[in-house]
Amino acid sequence: MQNLPTQHQTQQKPLWVWARAAELSYQQQLHYALSSPTNTPAHAIQCQAAFCIDVRSEIYRRALEAQSDGVQTMGFAGFFGLPLSYQPQQADVNRPQCPGLLLPSLVATHAQSDKHGAASLNAQARWQGFSKSATASFSMVESAGWLDTFKLLKKAFFASEQAHPVDKLANSQDWSLTQNGEELSARQKAELAAGVLHAMGFEQFAPTVLLVGHGSHSTNNLQEAGLGCGACGGQSGEVNVKVLAWLLNDKAVRTELQALGVEIPEQTRFIAALHNTTTDHLRCYGEQPGTEIMSWLQSATAAAQKERATKLDEQLADADREALDQALIARSLDWSQTRPEWGLANNAAFIVAPRSWTRGVDLQGRSFLHDYQWQHDPDFKVLETIMTAPMLVTHWINMQYNASTTDNLHFGSGNKVLHNAVGGNIGVFEGNGGDLRTGLAMQSLHNGHDWMHQMQRLSVYLAAPKSAIKEITARHDVVKQLIDNEWLYVFQWQETGEISRFYQQRWWPVSAAQISQDEEQKIVQCL
């Protein structure tokens, strides 16, 4: 008689086979699409746009590139290499704007303070802290709850955009960067900027360079951080792009950059921008791009909205451009909307390669895209950073969606409509008690008829030498364990289109057209 673990394995084996088959089916299609890297011919670049690697950016980048051969897009982690926290002057709030893997070493604040705004923010924070305390919760509802009646009516009948109170203060164009309480010198700022530009892979600079962070806008959403920028700690990337644009436009910093061997043309202007992933609007701050570039951005917004609309609501598929735009805006303002957008649902791949290799390929909004050229990384330090930071984070995101879809009762957070915040921002209950719920709500994964996320492990494609990938893996146990224990797939992608899988410290050839019999037998044996 079989013991319980053996019985469980016997029952689960068919599901494991189907799960692996689904992964192989997706990989076959992607391998075929990547078998002939595009390598688009060089054109005079009029506009460069650096986006976060987020899968939602892939759709917008593809739409923007379709507007002109003079557009070049790039992918980099959305905190843009700035390990900073944001603290409005004279405010008590200090908010990290970098991944959870990093501790912020810099503090960004405004060069000129907004005393009224800071005082208002401090008052709101104190009032909110008091109203949500254990001693005040019941008395507050009974004595002052009626005061919210007007707010409820206003939200129901006169919906308007609601910015995070901290973000309302982030409208400065002049910033101050400090480390350990001391202002950075022009030389230190230049060294910081040079490191960022090197990591992002800039070879040349267009007259207009857009630094595009991203954020999501929804109303009455306890899981709003899950739709924000993970590289910015669940916030929007607004602060990061504003600080970086300010750094790179500073004349003193540019002078110091020249001494470091980085030559930015005098006519080049860096413009901070924010991609609203709910509506696909792209807002530029400060100096605005030229008329032609603004026209490209508007057309890209319309194309991205059209592509995403059918997944949100089939009734939007046939809507004209203006009606679709207004419908998406209304959706983001509707405080009863449980599905303002699908976030990173259906993510499946992380591609680390020059964008020219994938330009023109429809990756269906399922791929994280990180620019990388190993020829400009002689010691492979950038590759090591990518494999030990963005690769880990994309794996976390992928497993969060997989686990929440596989067993939403235990690994997700159930029905979003029933969520109640616990302790301000500690977590949520589903209803008025029980355990703290983790993971994603059912509404973030299911549209009422079908699952919107296909469960499969992340497929990572690295355009780098095999020896470098192998050496970096050997140095980091966490990376080695992820690969060898098959928490994710790692493939090496060559410019010729050849793709090889790295597993158990060995390289396995992969056919773009089909899985070989040897690989198929190996898979069955693993099962």
PDB file of N, CA and C in Angstrom, residues 408-478:
ATOM      1  N   ASN A 408      -5.733  30.287  -4.500  1.00  0.00           N
ATOM      2  CA  ASN A 408      -6.016  31.627  -4.007  1.00  0.00           C
ATOM      3  C   ASN A 408      -6.455  31.625  -2.554  1.00  0.00           C
ATOM      4  N   LEU A 409      -7.024  30.510  -2.088  1.00  0.00           N
ATOM      5  CA  LEU A 409      -7.462  30.427  -0.700  1.00  0.00           C
ATOM      6  C   LEU A 409      -6.291  30.548   0.262  1.00  0.00           C
ATOM      7  N   HIS A 410      -5.186  29.852  -0.050  1.00  0.00           N
ATOM      8  CA  HIS A 410      -4.044  29.834   0.855  1.00  0.00           C
ATOM      9  C   HIS A 410      -2.951  30.840   0.482  1.00  0.00           C
ATOM     10  N   PHE A 411      -2.767  31.097  -0.809  1.00  0.00           N
ATOM     11  CA  PHE A 411      -1.665  31.954  -1.243  1.00  0.00           C
ATOM     12  C   PHE A 411      -2.123  33.291  -1.822  1.00  0.00           C
ATOM     13  N   GLY A 412      -3.415  33.446  -2.030  1.00  0.00           N
ATOM     14  CA  GLY A 412      -3.955  34.707  -2.516  1.00  0.00           C
ATOM     15  C   GLY A 412      -4.669  35.442  -1.389  1.00  0.00           C
ATOM     16  N   SER A 413      -5.482  36.433  -1.746  1.00  0.00           N
ATOM     17  CA  SER A 413      -6.175  37.193  -0.706  1.00  0.00           C
ATOM     18  C   SER A 413      -7.676  37.213  -0.898  1.00  0.00           C
ATOM     19  N   GLY A 414      -8.197  36.276  -1.711  1.00  0.00           N
ATOM     20  CA  GLY A 414      -9.642  36.109  -1.803  1.00  0.00           C
ATOM     21  C   GLY A 414     -10.367  37.233  -2.504  1.00  0.00           C
ATOM     22  N   ASN A 415     -11.566  37.537  -2.005  1.00  0.00           N
ATOM     23  CA  ASN A 415     -12.462  38.494  -2.638  1.00  0.00           C
ATOM     24  C   ASN A 415     -12.080  39.924  -2.251  1.00  0.00           C
ATOM     25  N   LYS A 416     -11.710  40.699  -3.232  1.00  0.00           N
ATOM     26  CA  LYS A 416     -11.260  42.078  -3.012  1.00  0.00           C
ATOM     27  C   LYS A 416     -12.360  42.951  -2.404  1.00  0.00           C
ATOM     28  N   VAL A 417     -13.610  42.653  -2.725  1.00  0.00           N
ATOM     29  CA  VAL A 417     -14.734  43.458  -2.252  1.00  0.00           C
ATOM     30  C   VAL A 417     -14.862  43.395  -0.729  1.00  0.00           C
ATOM     31  N   LEU A 418     -14.394  42.292  -0.143  1.00  0.00           N
ATOM     32  CA  LEU A 418     -14.537  42.095   1.299  1.00  0.00           C
ATOM     33  C   LEU A 418     -13.324  42.534   2.099  1.00  0.00           C
ATOM     34  N   HIS A 419     -12.308  43.095   1.444  1.00  0.00           N
ATOM     35  CA  HIS A 419     -11.072  43.434   2.139  1.00  0.00           C
ATOM     36  C   HIS A 419     -11.268  44.577   3.145  1.00  0.00           C
ATOM     37  N   ASN A 420     -10.644  44.408   4.293  1.00  0.00           N
ATOM     38  CA  ASN A 420     -10.569  45.456   5.296  1.00  0.00           C
ATOM     39  C   ASN A 420      -9.124  45.627   5.702  1.00  0.00           C
ATOM     40  N   ALA A 421      -8.654  46.876   5.738  1.00  0.00           N
ATOM     41  CA  ALA A 421      -7.270  47.137   6.112  1.00  0.00           C
ATOM     42  C   ALA A 421      -7.061  46.862   7.596  1.00  0.00           C
ATOM     43  N   VAL A 422      -5.890  46.347   7.907  1.00  0.00           N
ATOM     44  CA  VAL A 422      -5.543  46.024   9.289  1.00  0.00           C
ATOM     45  C   VAL A 422      -4.355  46.875   9.712  1.00  0.00           C
ATOM     46  N   GLY A 423      -4.508  47.597  10.805  1.00  0.00           N
ATOM     47  CA  GLY A 423      -3.389  48.362  11.350  1.00  0.00           C
ATOM     48  C   GLY A 423      -2.831  49.393  10.401  1.00  0.00           C
ATOM     49  N   GLY A 424      -3.665  50.003   9.591  1.00  0.00           N
ATOM     50  CA  GLY A 424      -3.197  51.024   8.656  1.00  0.00           C
ATOM     51  C   GLY A 424      -2.647  50.418   7.386  1.00  0.00           C
ATOM     52  N   ASN A 425      -1.461  49.797   7.442  1.00  0.00           N
ATOM     53  CA  ASN A 425      -0.877  49.235   6.224  1.00  0.00           C
ATOM     54  C   ASN A 425      -0.197  47.892   6.486  1.00  0.00           C
ATOM     55  N   ILE A 426      -0.581  47.208   7.563  1.00  0.00           N
ATOM     56  CA  ILE A 426       0.040  45.910   7.852  1.00  0.00           C
ATOM     57  C   ILE A 426      -0.428  44.853   6.862  1.00  0.00           C
ATOM     58  N   GLY A 427      -1.712  44.829   6.558  1.00  0.00           N
ATOM     59  CA  GLY A 427      -2.252  43.826   5.649  1.00  0.00           C
ATOM     60  C   GLY A 427      -3.756  43.958   5.552  1.00  0.00           C
ATOM     61  N   VAL A 428      -4.422  42.920   5.056  1.00  0.00           N
ATOM     62  CA  VAL A 428      -5.878  42.945   4.901  1.00  0.00           C
ATOM     63  C   VAL A 428      -6.495  41.677   5.473  1.00  0.00           C
ATOM     64  N   PHE A 429      -7.706  41.839   5.988  1.00  0.00           N
ATOM     65  CA  PHE A 429      -8.581  40.715   6.311  1.00  0.00           C
ATOM     66  C   PHE A 429      -9.558  40.559   5.159  1.00  0.00           C
ATOM     67  N   GLU A 430      -9.999  39.334   4.912  1.00  0.00           N
ATOM     68  CA  GLU A 430     -11.125  39.123   4.005  1.00  0.00           C
ATOM     69  C   GLU A 430     -12.358  39.020   4.886  1.00  0.00           C
ATOM     70  N   GLY A 431     -13.096  40.136   4.982  1.00  0.00           N
ATOM     71  CA  GLY A 431     -14.185  40.219   5.945  1.00  0.00           C
ATOM     72  C   GLY A 431     -13.704  40.953   7.181  1.00  0.00           C
ATOM     73  N   ASN A 432     -14.281  40.589   8.331  1.00  0.00           N
ATOM     74  CA  ASN A 432     -13.937  41.327   9.552  1.00  0.00           C
ATOM     75  C   ASN A 432     -13.097  40.522  10.529  1.00  0.00           C
ATOM     76  N   GLY A 433     -12.450  39.458  10.051  1.00  0.00           N
ATOM     77  CA  GLY A 433     -11.598  38.678  10.948  1.00  0.00           C
ATOM     78  C   GLY A 433     -10.844  37.606  10.206  1.00  0.00           C
ATOM     79  N   GLY A 434     -10.254  36.691  10.975  1.00  0.00           N
ATOM     80  CA  GLY A 434      -9.477  35.607  10.388  1.00  0.00           C
ATOM     81  C   GLY A 434      -8.005  35.948  10.312  1.00  0.00           C
ATOM     82  N   ASP A 435      -7.300  35.239   9.455  1.00  0.00           N
ATOM     83  CA  ASP A 435      -5.870  35.475   9.280  1.00  0.00           C
ATOM     84  C   ASP A 435      -5.632  36.617   8.296  1.00  0.00           C
ATOM     85  N   LEU A 436      -4.460  37.236   8.401  1.00  0.00           N
ATOM     86  CA  LEU A 436      -4.054  38.212   7.392  1.00  0.00           C
ATOM     87  C   LEU A 436      -3.936  37.498   6.053  1.00  0.00           C
ATOM     88  N   ARG A 437      -4.461  38.112   5.008  1.00  0.00           N
ATOM     89  CA  ARG A 437      -4.420  37.503   3.685  1.00  0.00           C
ATOM     90  C   ARG A 437      -3.184  37.984   2.937  1.00  0.00           C
ATOM     91  N   THR A 438      -2.553  37.083   2.212  1.00  0.00           N
ATOM     92  CA  THR A 438      -1.361  37.413   1.429  1.00  0.00           C
ATOM     93  C   THR A 438      -1.655  37.219  -0.048  1.00  0.00           C
ATOM     94  N   GLY A 439      -0.761  37.678  -0.881  1.00  0.00           N
ATOM     95  CA  GLY A 439      -0.909  37.463  -2.320  1.00  0.00           C
ATOM     96  C   GLY A 439      -1.944  38.372  -2.949  1.00  0.00           C
ATOM     97  N   LEU A 440      -2.408  37.955  -4.124  1.00  0.00           N
ATOM     98  CA  LEU A 440      -3.291  38.783  -4.948  1.00  0.00           C
ATOM     99  C   LEU A 440      -4.743  38.385  -4.801  1.00  0.00           C
ATOM    100  N   ALA A 441      -5.619  39.361  -4.947  1.00  0.00           N
ATOM    101  CA  ALA A 441      -7.053  39.102  -4.891  1.00  0.00           C
ATOM    102  C   ALA A 441      -7.502  38.355  -6.144  1.00  0.00           C
ATOM    103  N   MET A 442      -8.625  37.647  -6.009  1.00  0.00           N
ATOM    104  CA  MET A 442      -9.168  36.900  -7.149  1.00  0.00           C
ATOM    105  C   MET A 442      -9.458  37.833  -8.326  1.00  0.00           C
ATOM    106  N   GLN A 443      -9.930  39.049  -8.034  1.00  0.00           N
ATOM    107  CA  GLN A 443     -10.265  39.983  -9.118  1.00  0.00           C
ATOM    108  C   GLN A 443      -9.047  40.434  -9.914  1.00  0.00           C
ATOM    109  N   SER A 444      -7.841  40.256  -9.368  1.00  0.00           N
ATOM    110  CA  SER A 444      -6.620  40.620 -10.096  1.00  0.00           C
ATOM    111  C   SER A 444      -6.179  39.521 -11.047  1.00  0.00           C
ATOM    112  N   LEU A 445      -6.855  38.365 -10.991  1.00  0.00           N
ATOM    113  CA  LEU A 445      -6.423  37.187 -11.747  1.00  0.00           C
ATOM    114  C   LEU A 445      -7.519  36.600 -12.630  1.00  0.00           C
ATOM    115  N   HIS A 446      -8.763  36.890 -12.330  1.00  0.00           N
ATOM    116  CA  HIS A 446      -9.895  36.231 -12.991  1.00  0.00           C
ATOM    117  C   HIS A 446     -10.914  37.285 -13.394  1.00  0.00           C
ATOM    118  N   ASN A 447     -11.433  37.185 -14.607  1.00  0.00           N
ATOM    119  CA  ASN A 447     -12.373  38.199 -15.092  1.00  0.00           C
ATOM    120  C   ASN A 447     -13.835  37.829 -14.882  1.00  0.00           C
ATOM    121  N   GLY A 448     -14.077  36.763 -14.119  1.00  0.00           N
ATOM    122  CA  GLY A 448     -15.435  36.286 -13.889  1.00  0.00           C
ATOM    123  C   GLY A 448     -15.789  35.100 -14.756  1.00  0.00           C
ATOM    124  N   HIS A 449     -15.012  34.897 -15.822  1.00  0.00           N
ATOM    125  CA  HIS A 449     -15.233  33.765 -16.717  1.00  0.00           C
ATOM    126  C   HIS A 449     -13.953  32.945 -16.910  1.00  0.00           C
ATOM    127  N   ASP A 450     -12.830  33.621 -17.032  1.00  0.00           N
ATOM    128  CA  ASP A 450     -11.566  32.944 -17.339  1.00  0.00           C
ATOM    129  C   ASP A 450     -10.435  33.498 -16.479  1.00  0.00           C
ATOM    130  N   TRP A 451      -9.409  32.649 -16.287  1.00  0.00           N
ATOM    131  CA  TRP A 451      -8.191  33.110 -15.638  1.00  0.00           C
ATOM    132  C   TRP A 451      -7.424  34.014 -16.604  1.00  0.00           C
ATOM    133  N   MET A 452      -6.903  35.108 -16.091  1.00  0.00           N
ATOM    134  CA  MET A 452      -6.147  36.042 -16.914  1.00  0.00           C
ATOM    135  C   MET A 452      -4.642  35.821 -16.785  1.00  0.00           C
ATOM    136  N   HIS A 453      -4.248  34.901 -15.912  1.00  0.00           N
ATOM    137  CA  HIS A 453      -2.833  34.562 -15.776  1.00  0.00           C
ATOM    138  C   HIS A 453      -2.642  33.072 -16.031  1.00  0.00           C
ATOM    139  N   GLN A 454      -1.761  32.744 -16.976  1.00  0.00           N
ATOM    140  CA  GLN A 454      -1.405  31.350 -17.235  1.00  0.00           C
ATOM    141  C   GLN A 454      -0.219  30.993 -16.348  1.00  0.00           C
ATOM    142  N   MET A 455      -0.400  29.996 -15.509  1.00  0.00           N
ATOM    143  CA  MET A 455       0.641  29.625 -14.552  1.00  0.00           C
ATOM    144  C   MET A 455       1.810  28.951 -15.256  1.00  0.00           C
ATOM    145  N   GLN A 456       2.960  29.583 -15.229  1.00  0.00           N
ATOM    146  CA  GLN A 456       4.177  28.977 -15.742  1.00  0.00           C
ATOM    147  C   GLN A 456       5.379  29.695 -15.177  1.00  0.00           C
ATOM    148  N   ARG A 457       6.453  28.939 -15.020  1.00  0.00           N
ATOM    149  CA  ARG A 457       7.659  29.519 -14.445  1.00  0.00           C
ATOM    150  C   ARG A 457       8.325  30.464 -15.437  1.00  0.00           C
ATOM    151  N   LEU A 458       9.034  31.422 -14.868  1.00  0.00           N
ATOM    152  CA  LEU A 458       9.651  32.469 -15.673  1.00  0.00           C
ATOM    153  C   LEU A 458      10.742  31.897 -16.583  1.00  0.00           C
ATOM    154  N   SER A 459      10.733  32.299 -17.836  1.00  0.00           N
ATOM    155  CA  SER A 459      11.774  31.925 -18.798  1.00  0.00           C
ATOM    156  C   SER A 459      12.688  33.127 -19.005  1.00  0.00           C
ATOM    157  N   VAL A 460      13.954  32.983 -18.621  1.00  0.00           N
ATOM    158  CA  VAL A 460      14.917  34.083 -18.675  1.00  0.00           C
ATOM    159  C   VAL A 460      15.848  33.888 -19.867  1.00  0.00           C
ATOM    160  N   TYR A 461      15.995  34.901 -20.712  1.00  0.00           N
ATOM    161  CA  TYR A 461      16.853  34.841 -21.889  1.00  0.00           C
ATOM    162  C   TYR A 461      17.965  35.870 -21.720  1.00  0.00           C
ATOM    163  N   LEU A 462      19.208  35.392 -21.695  1.00  0.00           N
ATOM    164  CA  LEU A 462      20.370  36.253 -21.474  1.00  0.00           C
ATOM    165  C   LEU A 462      21.246  36.287 -22.730  1.00  0.00           C
ATOM    166  N   ALA A 463      21.397  37.455 -23.310  1.00  0.00           N
ATOM    167  CA  ALA A 463      22.291  37.623 -24.469  1.00  0.00           C
ATOM    168  C   ALA A 463      23.677  37.945 -23.940  1.00  0.00           C
ATOM    169  N   ALA A 464      24.372  36.897 -23.492  1.00  0.00           N
ATOM    170  CA  ALA A 464      25.694  37.050 -22.874  1.00  0.00           C
ATOM    171  C   ALA A 464      26.469  35.754 -23.081  1.00  0.00           C
ATOM    172  N   PRO A 465      27.800  35.784 -22.976  1.00  0.00           N
ATOM    173  CA  PRO A 465      28.594  34.566 -23.155  1.00  0.00           C
ATOM    174  C   PRO A 465      28.230  33.484 -22.125  1.00  0.00           C
ATOM    175  N   LYS A 466      28.283  32.250 -22.559  1.00  0.00           N
ATOM    176  CA  LYS A 466      27.956  31.134 -21.668  1.00  0.00           C
ATOM    177  C   LYS A 466      28.879  31.098 -20.455  1.00  0.00           C
ATOM    178  N   SER A 467      30.157  31.383 -20.680  1.00  0.00           N
ATOM    179  CA  SER A 467      31.124  31.319 -19.580  1.00  0.00           C
ATOM    180  C   SER A 467      30.780  32.328 -18.490  1.00  0.00           C
ATOM    181  N   ALA A 468      30.325  33.532 -18.877  1.00  0.00           N
ATOM    182  CA  ALA A 468      29.975  34.562 -17.894  1.00  0.00           C
ATOM    183  C   ALA A 468      28.753  34.148 -17.088  1.00  0.00           C
ATOM    184  N   ILE A 469      27.749  33.603 -17.766  1.00  0.00           N
ATOM    185  CA  ILE A 469      26.535  33.149 -17.077  1.00  0.00           C
ATOM    186  C   ILE A 469      26.876  32.046 -16.072  1.00  0.00           C
ATOM    187  N   LYS A 470      27.704  31.111 -16.496  1.00  0.00           N
ATOM    188  CA  LYS A 470      28.078  29.989 -15.629  1.00  0.00           C
ATOM    189  C   LYS A 470      28.882  30.454 -14.417  1.00  0.00           C
ATOM    190  N   GLU A 471      29.815  31.367 -14.617  1.00  0.00           N
ATOM    191  CA  GLU A 471      30.659  31.850 -13.515  1.00  0.00           C
ATOM    192  C   GLU A 471      29.842  32.646 -12.501  1.00  0.00           C
ATOM    193  N   ILE A 472      28.951  33.488 -12.979  1.00  0.00           N
ATOM    194  CA  ILE A 472      28.117  34.285 -12.070  1.00  0.00           C
ATOM    195  C   ILE A 472      27.208  33.368 -11.266  1.00  0.00           C
ATOM    196  N   THR A 473      26.639  32.373 -11.926  1.00  0.00           N
ATOM    197  CA  THR A 473      25.775  31.421 -11.221  1.00  0.00           C
ATOM    198  C   THR A 473      26.538  30.692 -10.124  1.00  0.00           C
ATOM    199  N   ALA A 474      27.763  30.279 -10.412  1.00  0.00           N
ATOM    200  CA  ALA A 474      28.570  29.549  -9.431  1.00  0.00           C
ATOM    201  C   ALA A 474      28.894  30.397  -8.208  1.00  0.00           C
ATOM    202  N   ARG A 475      28.961  31.731  -8.382  1.00  0.00           N
ATOM    203  CA  ARG A 475      29.319  32.619  -7.268  1.00  0.00           C
ATOM    204  C   ARG A 475      28.143  32.933  -6.353  1.00  0.00           C
ATOM    205  N   HIS A 476      26.925  32.694  -6.822  1.00  0.00           N
ATOM    206  CA  HIS A 476      25.749  33.090  -6.047  1.00  0.00           C
ATOM    207  C   HIS A 476      24.836  31.886  -5.832  1.00  0.00           C
ATOM    208  N   ASP A 477      24.788  31.408  -4.608  1.00  0.00           N
ATOM    209  CA  ASP A 477      24.007  30.214  -4.287  1.00  0.00           C
ATOM    210  C   ASP A 477      22.526  30.396  -4.599  1.00  0.00           C
ATOM    211  N   VAL A 478      21.999  31.596  -4.335  1.00  0.00           N
ATOM    212  CA  VAL A 478      20.574  31.822  -4.577  1.00  0.00           C
ATOM    213  C   VAL A 478      20.251  31.635  -6.057  1.00  0.00           C
TER     214      VAL A 478
END
